[in-house]
Protein backbone atom coordinates (compact mmCIF):
# COMPACT_ATOMS: atom_id res chain seq x y z
CA UNK A 1 0.00 0.00 0.00
CA UNK A 2 1.31 3.43 -0.87
CA UNK A 3 1.65 5.93 1.97
CA UNK A 4 -0.78 8.80 2.01
CA UNK A 5 0.29 12.27 1.02
CA UNK A 6 1.81 14.22 3.91
CA UNK A 7 1.84 17.98 3.94
CA UNK A 8 5.37 19.41 3.77
CA UNK A 9 6.66 21.28 6.84
CA UNK A 10 5.41 24.83 7.20
CA UNK A 11 7.38 27.74 5.84
CA UNK A 12 9.78 29.58 8.11
CA UNK A 13 13.19 28.86 9.56
CA UNK A 14 12.19 25.67 11.40
CA UNK A 15 10.54 24.22 8.30
CA UNK A 16 13.53 25.04 6.12
CA UNK A 17 15.96 23.40 8.54
CA UNK A 18 13.68 20.34 8.73
CA UNK A 19 13.69 20.02 4.96
CA UNK A 20 17.46 20.58 4.80
CA UNK A 21 17.97 17.65 7.15
CA UNK A 22 15.55 15.60 5.07
CA UNK A 23 17.52 16.37 1.90
CA UNK A 24 20.72 14.86 3.29
CA UNK A 25 19.01 12.01 5.13
CA UNK A 26 16.84 11.34 2.09
CA UNK A 27 19.89 11.07 -0.13
CA UNK A 28 21.39 8.47 2.21
CA UNK A 29 18.28 6.28 2.46
CA UNK A 30 17.76 6.52 -1.29
CA UNK A 31 21.33 5.38 -1.80
CA UNK A 32 20.95 2.46 0.62
CA UNK A 33 17.65 1.36 -0.94
CA UNK A 34 18.89 1.69 -4.51
CA UNK A 35 22.20 -0.09 -3.94
CA UNK A 36 20.30 -3.39 -3.83
CA UNK A 37 18.95 -2.99 -7.37
CA UNK A 38 21.95 -1.27 -8.96
CA UNK A 39 22.68 -2.72 -12.43
CA UNK A 40 19.52 -4.85 -12.36
CA UNK A 41 16.83 -4.62 -15.03
CA UNK A 42 13.25 -3.83 -14.01
CA UNK A 43 12.11 -7.32 -14.96
CA UNK A 44 14.79 -8.86 -12.73
CA UNK A 45 13.70 -6.63 -9.86
CA UNK A 46 10.07 -7.66 -10.30
CA UNK A 47 11.00 -11.36 -10.42
CA UNK A 48 13.04 -11.12 -7.23
CA UNK A 49 11.22 -8.55 -5.12
CA UNK A 50 7.88 -7.78 -6.74
CA UNK A 51 8.32 -4.16 -5.75
CA UNK A 52 11.60 -3.37 -4.02
CA UNK A 53 10.79 -1.11 -1.08
CA UNK A 54 12.84 -2.35 1.90
CA UNK A 55 16.47 -1.62 2.77
CA UNK A 56 17.93 -5.13 2.76
CA UNK A 57 21.49 -4.64 1.49
CA UNK A 58 23.03 -7.11 -0.92
CA UNK A 59 23.29 -6.06 -4.54
CA UNK A 60 26.43 -6.43 -6.59
CA UNK A 61 28.45 -4.82 -3.77
CA UNK A 62 27.08 -7.32 -1.23
CA UNK A 63 26.34 -4.55 1.24
CA UNK A 64 24.95 -4.96 4.72
CA UNK A 65 21.40 -3.62 5.22
CA UNK A 66 21.61 0.15 5.54
CA UNK A 67 25.15 0.42 4.22
CA UNK A 68 25.68 3.31 1.80
CA UNK A 69 27.86 3.72 -1.28
CA UNK A 70 30.11 6.34 -2.82
CA UNK A 71 27.09 8.59 -3.40
CA UNK A 72 26.69 9.27 0.31
CA UNK A 73 30.40 9.07 1.07
CA UNK A 74 31.26 11.76 -1.50
CA UNK A 75 28.30 13.86 -0.36
CA UNK A 76 29.78 13.70 3.13
CA UNK A 77 33.14 14.89 1.75
CA UNK A 78 31.43 17.95 0.25
CA UNK A 79 29.37 18.65 3.36
CA UNK A 80 32.31 18.29 5.73
CA UNK A 81 34.51 20.40 3.49
CA UNK A 82 32.04 23.27 3.69
CA UNK A 83 31.02 22.86 7.32
CA UNK A 84 34.56 22.66 8.68
CA UNK A 85 35.83 25.73 6.82
CA UNK A 86 35.17 29.41 7.24
CA UNK A 87 33.43 29.51 3.87
CA UNK A 88 33.61 27.89 0.47
CA UNK A 89 36.78 25.75 0.36
CA UNK A 90 37.09 23.84 -2.90
CA UNK A 91 40.57 22.60 -2.05
CA UNK A 92 39.26 21.28 1.25
CA UNK A 93 36.60 19.32 -0.61
CA UNK A 94 39.13 17.94 -3.10
CA UNK A 95 41.45 16.93 -0.27
CA UNK A 96 38.61 15.05 1.39
CA UNK A 97 37.90 13.24 -1.88
CA UNK A 98 41.58 12.26 -2.05
CA UNK A 99 41.62 11.03 1.55
CA UNK A 100 38.42 9.06 0.98
CA UNK A 101 39.83 7.40 -2.15
CA UNK A 102 43.07 6.51 -0.38
CA UNK A 103 41.03 4.43 2.05
CA UNK A 104 39.97 2.01 -0.68
CA UNK A 105 36.19 2.55 -0.75
CA UNK A 106 34.06 -0.38 -1.81
CA UNK A 107 32.59 1.58 -4.69
CA UNK A 108 33.89 4.50 -6.75
CA UNK A 109 32.99 5.49 -10.30
CA UNK A 110 35.69 5.46 -12.95
CA UNK A 111 35.34 9.17 -13.73
CA UNK A 112 35.47 10.13 -10.05
CA UNK A 113 38.53 7.94 -9.53
CA UNK A 114 40.32 9.41 -12.53
CA UNK A 115 39.53 12.98 -11.53
CA UNK A 116 40.62 12.51 -7.92
CA UNK A 117 43.86 10.82 -8.92
CA UNK A 118 44.55 13.67 -11.33
CA UNK A 119 44.00 16.14 -8.51
CA UNK A 120 46.43 14.22 -6.27
CA UNK A 121 49.01 14.33 -9.04
CA UNK A 122 48.61 17.93 -10.25
CA UNK A 123 46.72 19.73 -7.45
CA UNK A 124 44.55 21.31 -10.13
CA UNK A 125 41.00 21.85 -8.91
CA UNK A 126 39.40 21.50 -12.34
CA UNK A 127 39.79 18.51 -14.61
CA UNK A 128 40.24 19.20 -18.30
CA UNK A 129 37.03 19.17 -20.38
CA UNK A 130 36.28 15.63 -21.46
CA UNK A 131 33.54 14.31 -23.74
CA UNK A 132 33.29 11.20 -21.54
CA UNK A 133 32.54 13.12 -18.34
CA UNK A 134 28.76 13.21 -18.75
CA UNK A 135 28.24 10.75 -15.92
CA UNK A 136 26.20 11.35 -12.78
CA UNK A 137 29.04 11.34 -10.25
CA UNK A 138 29.02 15.10 -9.71
CA UNK A 139 25.23 15.54 -9.56
CA UNK A 140 24.94 12.85 -6.88
CA UNK A 141 26.89 14.96 -4.36
CA UNK A 142 25.49 18.45 -4.98
CA UNK A 143 22.86 18.59 -2.21
CA UNK A 144 25.22 20.10 0.41
CA UNK A 145 26.07 22.89 -2.03
CA UNK A 146 22.36 23.65 -2.40
CA UNK A 147 22.04 23.98 1.38
CA UNK A 148 25.11 26.19 1.69
CA UNK A 149 24.04 28.50 -1.16
CA UNK A 150 20.38 28.64 -0.10
CA UNK A 151 18.87 31.97 -1.03
CA UNK A 152 21.21 32.64 -3.96
CA UNK A 153 20.69 30.57 -7.11
CA UNK A 154 23.54 32.35 -8.91
CA UNK A 155 25.92 31.34 -6.14
CA UNK A 156 24.54 27.82 -6.29
CA UNK A 157 25.17 27.64 -10.04
CA UNK A 158 28.80 28.69 -9.66
CA UNK A 159 29.63 26.47 -6.71
CA UNK A 160 27.78 23.42 -8.07
CA UNK A 161 29.91 23.54 -11.20
CA UNK A 162 33.13 24.18 -9.29
CA UNK A 163 32.70 21.05 -7.18
CA UNK A 164 31.70 19.10 -10.28
CA UNK A 165 34.85 20.03 -12.17
CA UNK A 166 37.10 18.33 -9.64
CA UNK A 167 36.07 15.10 -11.37
CA UNK A 168 33.57 15.87 -14.16
CA UNK A 169 34.00 18.60 -16.76
CA UNK A 170 31.17 18.34 -19.26
CA UNK A 171 28.28 20.72 -20.12
CA UNK A 172 25.61 18.09 -19.39
CA UNK A 173 27.09 17.26 -16.00
CA UNK A 174 27.38 20.96 -15.19
CA UNK A 175 23.77 21.62 -16.16
CA UNK A 176 22.53 18.60 -14.22
CA UNK A 177 24.32 19.70 -11.05
CA UNK A 178 22.76 23.15 -11.25
CA UNK A 179 19.29 21.74 -11.94
CA UNK A 180 19.41 19.27 -9.04
CA UNK A 181 20.63 22.05 -6.77
CA UNK A 182 17.78 24.32 -7.84
CA UNK A 183 15.16 21.65 -7.19
CA UNK A 184 16.60 21.02 -3.74
CA UNK A 185 16.69 24.75 -2.95
CA UNK A 186 13.16 25.38 -4.17
CA UNK A 187 11.95 22.42 -2.14
CA UNK A 188 13.70 23.76 0.96
CA UNK A 189 12.00 27.11 0.50
CA UNK A 190 8.58 25.49 0.26
CA UNK A 191 7.98 26.60 -3.32
CA UNK A 192 4.86 25.15 -5.00
CA UNK A 193 5.46 22.10 -7.18
CA UNK A 194 5.26 24.11 -10.44
CA UNK A 195 8.28 26.07 -9.24
CA UNK A 196 10.28 22.87 -8.91
CA UNK A 197 9.05 21.62 -12.26
CA UNK A 198 10.16 24.89 -13.83
CA UNK A 199 13.77 24.06 -12.87
CA UNK A 200 13.53 20.74 -14.70
CA UNK A 201 11.92 22.41 -17.69
CA UNK A 202 14.58 25.13 -17.77
CA UNK A 203 17.18 22.40 -18.00
CA UNK A 204 15.32 20.75 -20.89
CA UNK A 205 15.08 24.04 -22.76
CA UNK A 206 18.86 24.44 -22.66
CA UNK A 207 19.58 20.74 -23.17
CA UNK A 208 16.64 18.93 -24.82
CA UNK A 209 18.20 15.57 -23.96
CA UNK A 210 16.80 15.98 -20.45
CA UNK A 211 13.13 16.13 -21.48
CA UNK A 212 11.34 13.52 -19.41
CA UNK A 213 7.86 13.57 -20.94
CA UNK A 214 7.38 10.16 -22.51
CA UNK A 215 10.20 8.77 -20.34
CA UNK A 216 11.45 5.49 -21.81
CA UNK A 217 12.40 3.78 -18.55
CA UNK A 218 16.14 3.83 -19.19
CA UNK A 219 18.28 4.26 -16.08
CA UNK A 220 22.07 4.35 -16.34
CA UNK A 221 25.14 6.23 -15.19
CA UNK A 222 24.72 8.72 -18.04
CA UNK A 223 23.55 11.88 -16.30
CA UNK A 224 20.73 12.42 -18.81
CA UNK A 225 19.26 8.99 -18.06
CA UNK A 226 19.73 9.61 -14.34
CA UNK A 227 17.83 12.88 -14.23
CA UNK A 228 15.07 11.70 -16.58
CA UNK A 229 14.54 8.73 -14.24
CA UNK A 230 14.43 10.96 -11.16
CA UNK A 231 12.21 13.63 -12.71
CA UNK A 232 9.71 11.07 -14.00
CA UNK A 233 9.39 9.55 -10.52
CA UNK A 234 9.34 12.81 -8.58
CA UNK A 235 6.71 14.55 -10.69
CA UNK A 236 4.43 11.52 -10.95
CA UNK A 237 4.22 10.71 -7.22
CA UNK A 238 2.88 12.56 -4.20
CA UNK A 239 5.14 11.52 -1.30
CA UNK A 240 8.73 10.69 -0.44
CA UNK A 241 8.42 6.92 -0.29
CA UNK A 242 6.61 6.47 -3.59
CA UNK A 243 9.11 8.75 -5.33
CA UNK A 244 12.17 6.84 -4.15
CA UNK A 245 10.60 3.41 -4.61
CA UNK A 246 9.56 4.21 -8.17
CA UNK A 247 13.06 5.49 -8.90
CA UNK A 248 15.06 2.52 -7.63
CA UNK A 249 12.73 -0.03 -9.23
CA UNK A 250 13.98 1.23 -12.60
CA UNK A 251 17.28 -0.50 -11.81
CA UNK A 252 20.32 0.69 -13.70
CA UNK A 253 22.38 3.09 -11.60
CA UNK A 254 19.80 2.81 -8.84
CA UNK A 255 21.96 3.90 -5.91
CA UNK A 256 22.60 7.25 -7.60
CA UNK A 257 19.08 7.78 -8.90
CA UNK A 258 17.80 6.82 -5.45
CA UNK A 259 20.19 9.25 -3.78
CA UNK A 260 19.27 12.19 -6.03
CA UNK A 261 15.56 11.41 -5.78
CA UNK A 262 15.90 11.18 -2.00
CA UNK A 263 17.59 14.57 -1.80
CA UNK A 264 14.96 16.31 -3.94
CA UNK A 265 11.99 14.54 -2.32
CA UNK A 266 13.43 15.11 1.14
CA UNK A 267 13.72 18.83 0.42
CA UNK A 268 10.12 18.81 -0.76
CA UNK A 269 8.44 16.66 1.91
CA UNK A 270 10.57 16.96 5.06
CA UNK A 271 11.95 14.52 7.62
CA UNK A 272 8.59 13.18 8.83
CA UNK A 273 7.84 11.92 5.32
CA UNK A 274 10.89 9.64 5.25
CA UNK A 275 9.81 6.15 6.36
CA UNK A 276 11.03 5.55 9.89
CA UNK A 277 12.04 2.00 9.01
CA UNK A 278 14.40 3.39 6.37
CA UNK A 279 15.95 5.92 8.74
CA UNK A 280 16.42 3.26 11.39
CA UNK A 281 18.19 1.02 8.89
CA UNK A 282 20.95 3.62 8.43
CA UNK A 283 23.87 3.67 10.86
CA UNK A 284 23.03 5.91 13.80
CA UNK A 285 26.31 7.79 13.64
CA UNK A 286 25.72 8.60 9.98
CA UNK A 287 22.18 9.79 10.72
CA UNK A 288 23.42 12.07 13.47
CA UNK A 289 26.19 13.52 11.34
CA UNK A 290 23.90 14.24 8.39
CA UNK A 291 21.38 15.83 10.75
CA UNK A 292 24.06 18.06 12.25
CA UNK A 293 25.73 18.95 8.95
CA UNK A 294 22.44 20.08 7.45
CA UNK A 295 21.96 22.58 10.25
CA UNK A 296 25.51 23.89 9.91
CA UNK A 297 25.26 24.32 6.16
CA UNK A 298 21.95 26.15 6.32
CA UNK A 299 23.27 28.48 9.02
CA UNK A 300 26.13 29.41 6.67
CA UNK A 301 23.77 30.18 3.77
CA UNK A 302 22.94 33.63 2.42
CA UNK A 303 19.32 33.13 3.44
CA UNK A 304 20.24 32.85 7.10
CA UNK A 305 23.15 35.28 7.20
CA UNK A 306 22.98 36.97 10.57
CA UNK A 307 20.45 34.51 12.02
CA UNK A 308 20.75 31.24 13.89
CA UNK A 309 18.15 28.63 12.90
CA UNK A 310 18.00 25.72 15.31
Coordinates of C-alpha atoms in Angstrom, one line a residue:
X1 CA 0.0 0.0 0.0
X2 CA 1.3 3.4 -0.9
X3 CA 1.6 5.9 2.0
X4 CA -0.8 8.8 2.0
X5 CA 0.3 12.3 1.0
X6 CA 1.8 14.2 3.9
X7 CA 1.8 18.0 3.9
X8 CA 5.4 19.4 3.8
X9 CA 6.7 21.3 6.8
X10 CA 5.4 24.8 7.2
X11 CA 7.4 27.7 5.8
X12 CA 9.8 29.6 8.1
X13 CA 13.2 28.9 9.6
X14 CA 12.2 25.7 11.4
X15 CA 10.5 24.2 8.3
X16 CA 13.5 25.0 6.1
X17 CA 16.0 23.4 8.5
X18 CA 13.7 20.3 8.7
X19 CA 13.7 20.0 5.0
X20 CA 17.5 20.6 4.8
X21 CA 18.0 17.7 7.2
X22 CA 15.5 15.6 5.1
X23 CA 17.5 16.4 1.9
X24 CA 20.7 14.9 3.3
X25 CA 19.0 12.0 5.1
X26 CA 16.8 11.3 2.1
X27 CA 19.9 11.1 -0.1
X28 CA 21.4 8.5 2.2
X29 CA 18.3 6.3 2.5
X30 CA 17.8 6.5 -1.3
X31 CA 21.3 5.4 -1.8
X32 CA 21.0 2.5 0.6
X33 CA 17.6 1.4 -0.9
X34 CA 18.9 1.7 -4.5
X35 CA 22.2 -0.1 -3.9
X36 CA 20.3 -3.4 -3.8
X37 CA 18.9 -3.0 -7.4
X38 CA 21.9 -1.3 -9.0
X39 CA 22.7 -2.7 -12.4
X40 CA 19.5 -4.9 -12.4
X41 CA 16.8 -4.6 -15.0
X42 CA 13.2 -3.8 -14.0
X43 CA 12.1 -7.3 -15.0
X44 CA 14.8 -8.9 -12.7
X45 CA 13.7 -6.6 -9.9
X46 CA 10.1 -7.7 -10.3
X47 CA 11.0 -11.4 -10.4
X48 CA 13.0 -11.1 -7.2
X49 CA 11.2 -8.5 -5.1
X50 CA 7.9 -7.8 -6.7
X51 CA 8.3 -4.2 -5.8
X52 CA 11.6 -3.4 -4.0
X53 CA 10.8 -1.1 -1.1
X54 CA 12.8 -2.3 1.9
X55 CA 16.5 -1.6 2.8
X56 CA 17.9 -5.1 2.8
X57 CA 21.5 -4.6 1.5
X58 CA 23.0 -7.1 -0.9
X59 CA 23.3 -6.1 -4.5
X60 CA 26.4 -6.4 -6.6
X61 CA 28.5 -4.8 -3.8
X62 CA 27.1 -7.3 -1.2
X63 CA 26.3 -4.5 1.2
X64 CA 24.9 -5.0 4.7
X65 CA 21.4 -3.6 5.2
X66 CA 21.6 0.2 5.5
X67 CA 25.2 0.4 4.2
X68 CA 25.7 3.3 1.8
X69 CA 27.9 3.7 -1.3
X70 CA 30.1 6.3 -2.8
X71 CA 27.1 8.6 -3.4
X72 CA 26.7 9.3 0.3
X73 CA 30.4 9.1 1.1
X74 CA 31.3 11.8 -1.5
X75 CA 28.3 13.9 -0.4
X76 CA 29.8 13.7 3.1
X77 CA 33.1 14.9 1.8
X78 CA 31.4 18.0 0.3
X79 CA 29.4 18.7 3.4
X80 CA 32.3 18.3 5.7
X81 CA 34.5 20.4 3.5
X82 CA 32.0 23.3 3.7
X83 CA 31.0 22.9 7.3
X84 CA 34.6 22.7 8.7
X85 CA 35.8 25.7 6.8
X86 CA 35.2 29.4 7.2
X87 CA 33.4 29.5 3.9
X88 CA 33.6 27.9 0.5
X89 CA 36.8 25.8 0.4
X90 CA 37.1 23.8 -2.9
X91 CA 40.6 22.6 -2.1
X92 CA 39.3 21.3 1.3
X93 CA 36.6 19.3 -0.6
X94 CA 39.1 17.9 -3.1
X95 CA 41.5 16.9 -0.3
X96 CA 38.6 15.1 1.4
X97 CA 37.9 13.2 -1.9
X98 CA 41.6 12.3 -2.1
X99 CA 41.6 11.0 1.6
X100 CA 38.4 9.1 1.0
X101 CA 39.8 7.4 -2.2
X102 CA 43.1 6.5 -0.4
X103 CA 41.0 4.4 2.0
X104 CA 40.0 2.0 -0.7
X105 CA 36.2 2.6 -0.7
X106 CA 34.1 -0.4 -1.8
X107 CA 32.6 1.6 -4.7
X108 CA 33.9 4.5 -6.8
X109 CA 33.0 5.5 -10.3
X110 CA 35.7 5.5 -13.0
X111 CA 35.3 9.2 -13.7
X112 CA 35.5 10.1 -10.1
X113 CA 38.5 7.9 -9.5
X114 CA 40.3 9.4 -12.5
X115 CA 39.5 13.0 -11.5
X116 CA 40.6 12.5 -7.9
X117 CA 43.9 10.8 -8.9
X118 CA 44.5 13.7 -11.3
X119 CA 44.0 16.1 -8.5
X120 CA 46.4 14.2 -6.3
X121 CA 49.0 14.3 -9.0
X122 CA 48.6 17.9 -10.3
X123 CA 46.7 19.7 -7.5
X124 CA 44.5 21.3 -10.1
X125 CA 41.0 21.8 -8.9
X126 CA 39.4 21.5 -12.3
X127 CA 39.8 18.5 -14.6
X128 CA 40.2 19.2 -18.3
X129 CA 37.0 19.2 -20.4
X130 CA 36.3 15.6 -21.5
X131 CA 33.5 14.3 -23.7
X132 CA 33.3 11.2 -21.5
X133 CA 32.5 13.1 -18.3
X134 CA 28.8 13.2 -18.7
X135 CA 28.2 10.8 -15.9
X136 CA 26.2 11.4 -12.8
X137 CA 29.0 11.3 -10.2
X138 CA 29.0 15.1 -9.7
X139 CA 25.2 15.5 -9.6
X140 CA 24.9 12.8 -6.9
X141 CA 26.9 15.0 -4.4
X142 CA 25.5 18.5 -5.0
X143 CA 22.9 18.6 -2.2
X144 CA 25.2 20.1 0.4
X145 CA 26.1 22.9 -2.0
X146 CA 22.4 23.6 -2.4
X147 CA 22.0 24.0 1.4
X148 CA 25.1 26.2 1.7
X149 CA 24.0 28.5 -1.2
X150 CA 20.4 28.6 -0.1
X151 CA 18.9 32.0 -1.0
X152 CA 21.2 32.6 -4.0
X153 CA 20.7 30.6 -7.1
X154 CA 23.5 32.4 -8.9
X155 CA 25.9 31.3 -6.1
X156 CA 24.5 27.8 -6.3
X157 CA 25.2 27.6 -10.0
X158 CA 28.8 28.7 -9.7
X159 CA 29.6 26.5 -6.7
X160 CA 27.8 23.4 -8.1
X161 CA 29.9 23.5 -11.2
X162 CA 33.1 24.2 -9.3
X163 CA 32.7 21.1 -7.2
X164 CA 31.7 19.1 -10.3
X165 CA 34.8 20.0 -12.2
X166 CA 37.1 18.3 -9.6
X167 CA 36.1 15.1 -11.4
X168 CA 33.6 15.9 -14.2
X169 CA 34.0 18.6 -16.8
X170 CA 31.2 18.3 -19.3
X171 CA 28.3 20.7 -20.1
X172 CA 25.6 18.1 -19.4
X173 CA 27.1 17.3 -16.0
X174 CA 27.4 21.0 -15.2
X175 CA 23.8 21.6 -16.2
X176 CA 22.5 18.6 -14.2
X177 CA 24.3 19.7 -11.0
X178 CA 22.8 23.1 -11.3
X179 CA 19.3 21.7 -11.9
X180 CA 19.4 19.3 -9.0
X181 CA 20.6 22.1 -6.8
X182 CA 17.8 24.3 -7.8
X183 CA 15.2 21.6 -7.2
X184 CA 16.6 21.0 -3.7
X185 CA 16.7 24.7 -3.0
X186 CA 13.2 25.4 -4.2
X187 CA 11.9 22.4 -2.1
X188 CA 13.7 23.8 1.0
X189 CA 12.0 27.1 0.5
X190 CA 8.6 25.5 0.3
X191 CA 8.0 26.6 -3.3
X192 CA 4.9 25.1 -5.0
X193 CA 5.5 22.1 -7.2
X194 CA 5.3 24.1 -10.4
X195 CA 8.3 26.1 -9.2
X196 CA 10.3 22.9 -8.9
X197 CA 9.1 21.6 -12.3
X198 CA 10.2 24.9 -13.8
X199 CA 13.8 24.1 -12.9
X200 CA 13.5 20.7 -14.7
X201 CA 11.9 22.4 -17.7
X202 CA 14.6 25.1 -17.8
X203 CA 17.2 22.4 -18.0
X204 CA 15.3 20.7 -20.9
X205 CA 15.1 24.0 -22.8
X206 CA 18.9 24.4 -22.7
X207 CA 19.6 20.7 -23.2
X208 CA 16.6 18.9 -24.8
X209 CA 18.2 15.6 -24.0
X210 CA 16.8 16.0 -20.4
X211 CA 13.1 16.1 -21.5
X212 CA 11.3 13.5 -19.4
X213 CA 7.9 13.6 -20.9
X214 CA 7.4 10.2 -22.5
X215 CA 10.2 8.8 -20.3
X216 CA 11.4 5.5 -21.8
X217 CA 12.4 3.8 -18.5
X218 CA 16.1 3.8 -19.2
X219 CA 18.3 4.3 -16.1
X220 CA 22.1 4.3 -16.3
X221 CA 25.1 6.2 -15.2
X222 CA 24.7 8.7 -18.0
X223 CA 23.5 11.9 -16.3
X224 CA 20.7 12.4 -18.8
X225 CA 19.3 9.0 -18.1
X226 CA 19.7 9.6 -14.3
X227 CA 17.8 12.9 -14.2
X228 CA 15.1 11.7 -16.6
X229 CA 14.5 8.7 -14.2
X230 CA 14.4 11.0 -11.2
X231 CA 12.2 13.6 -12.7
X232 CA 9.7 11.1 -14.0
X233 CA 9.4 9.5 -10.5
X234 CA 9.3 12.8 -8.6
X235 CA 6.7 14.6 -10.7
X236 CA 4.4 11.5 -11.0
X237 CA 4.2 10.7 -7.2
X238 CA 2.9 12.6 -4.2
X239 CA 5.1 11.5 -1.3
X240 CA 8.7 10.7 -0.4
X241 CA 8.4 6.9 -0.3
X242 CA 6.6 6.5 -3.6
X243 CA 9.1 8.7 -5.3
X244 CA 12.2 6.8 -4.2
X245 CA 10.6 3.4 -4.6
X246 CA 9.6 4.2 -8.2
X247 CA 13.1 5.5 -8.9
X248 CA 15.1 2.5 -7.6
X249 CA 12.7 0.0 -9.2
X250 CA 14.0 1.2 -12.6
X251 CA 17.3 -0.5 -11.8
X252 CA 20.3 0.7 -13.7
X253 CA 22.4 3.1 -11.6
X254 CA 19.8 2.8 -8.8
X255 CA 22.0 3.9 -5.9
X256 CA 22.6 7.2 -7.6
X257 CA 19.1 7.8 -8.9
X258 CA 17.8 6.8 -5.5
X259 CA 20.2 9.3 -3.8
X260 CA 19.3 12.2 -6.0
X261 CA 15.6 11.4 -5.8
X262 CA 15.9 11.2 -2.0
X263 CA 17.6 14.6 -1.8
X264 CA 15.0 16.3 -3.9
X265 CA 12.0 14.5 -2.3
X266 CA 13.4 15.1 1.1
X267 CA 13.7 18.8 0.4
X268 CA 10.1 18.8 -0.8
X269 CA 8.4 16.7 1.9
X270 CA 10.6 17.0 5.1
X271 CA 12.0 14.5 7.6
X272 CA 8.6 13.2 8.8
X273 CA 7.8 11.9 5.3
X274 CA 10.9 9.6 5.2
X275 CA 9.8 6.2 6.4
X276 CA 11.0 5.5 9.9
X277 CA 12.0 2.0 9.0
X278 CA 14.4 3.4 6.4
X279 CA 15.9 5.9 8.7
X280 CA 16.4 3.3 11.4
X281 CA 18.2 1.0 8.9
X282 CA 20.9 3.6 8.4
X283 CA 23.9 3.7 10.9
X284 CA 23.0 5.9 13.8
X285 CA 26.3 7.8 13.6
X286 CA 25.7 8.6 10.0
X287 CA 22.2 9.8 10.7
X288 CA 23.4 12.1 13.5
X289 CA 26.2 13.5 11.3
X290 CA 23.9 14.2 8.4
X291 CA 21.4 15.8 10.8
X292 CA 24.1 18.1 12.2
X293 CA 25.7 18.9 9.0
X294 CA 22.4 20.1 7.4
X295 CA 22.0 22.6 10.2
X296 CA 25.5 23.9 9.9
X297 CA 25.3 24.3 6.2
X298 CA 22.0 26.2 6.3
X299 CA 23.3 28.5 9.0
X300 CA 26.1 29.4 6.7
X301 CA 23.8 30.2 3.8
X302 CA 22.9 33.6 2.4
X303 CA 19.3 33.1 3.4
X304 CA 20.2 32.8 7.1
X305 CA 23.2 35.3 7.2
X306 CA 23.0 37.0 10.6
X307 CA 20.4 34.5 12.0
X308 CA 20.8 31.2 13.9
X309 CA 18.1 28.6 12.9
X310 CA 18.0 25.7 15.3

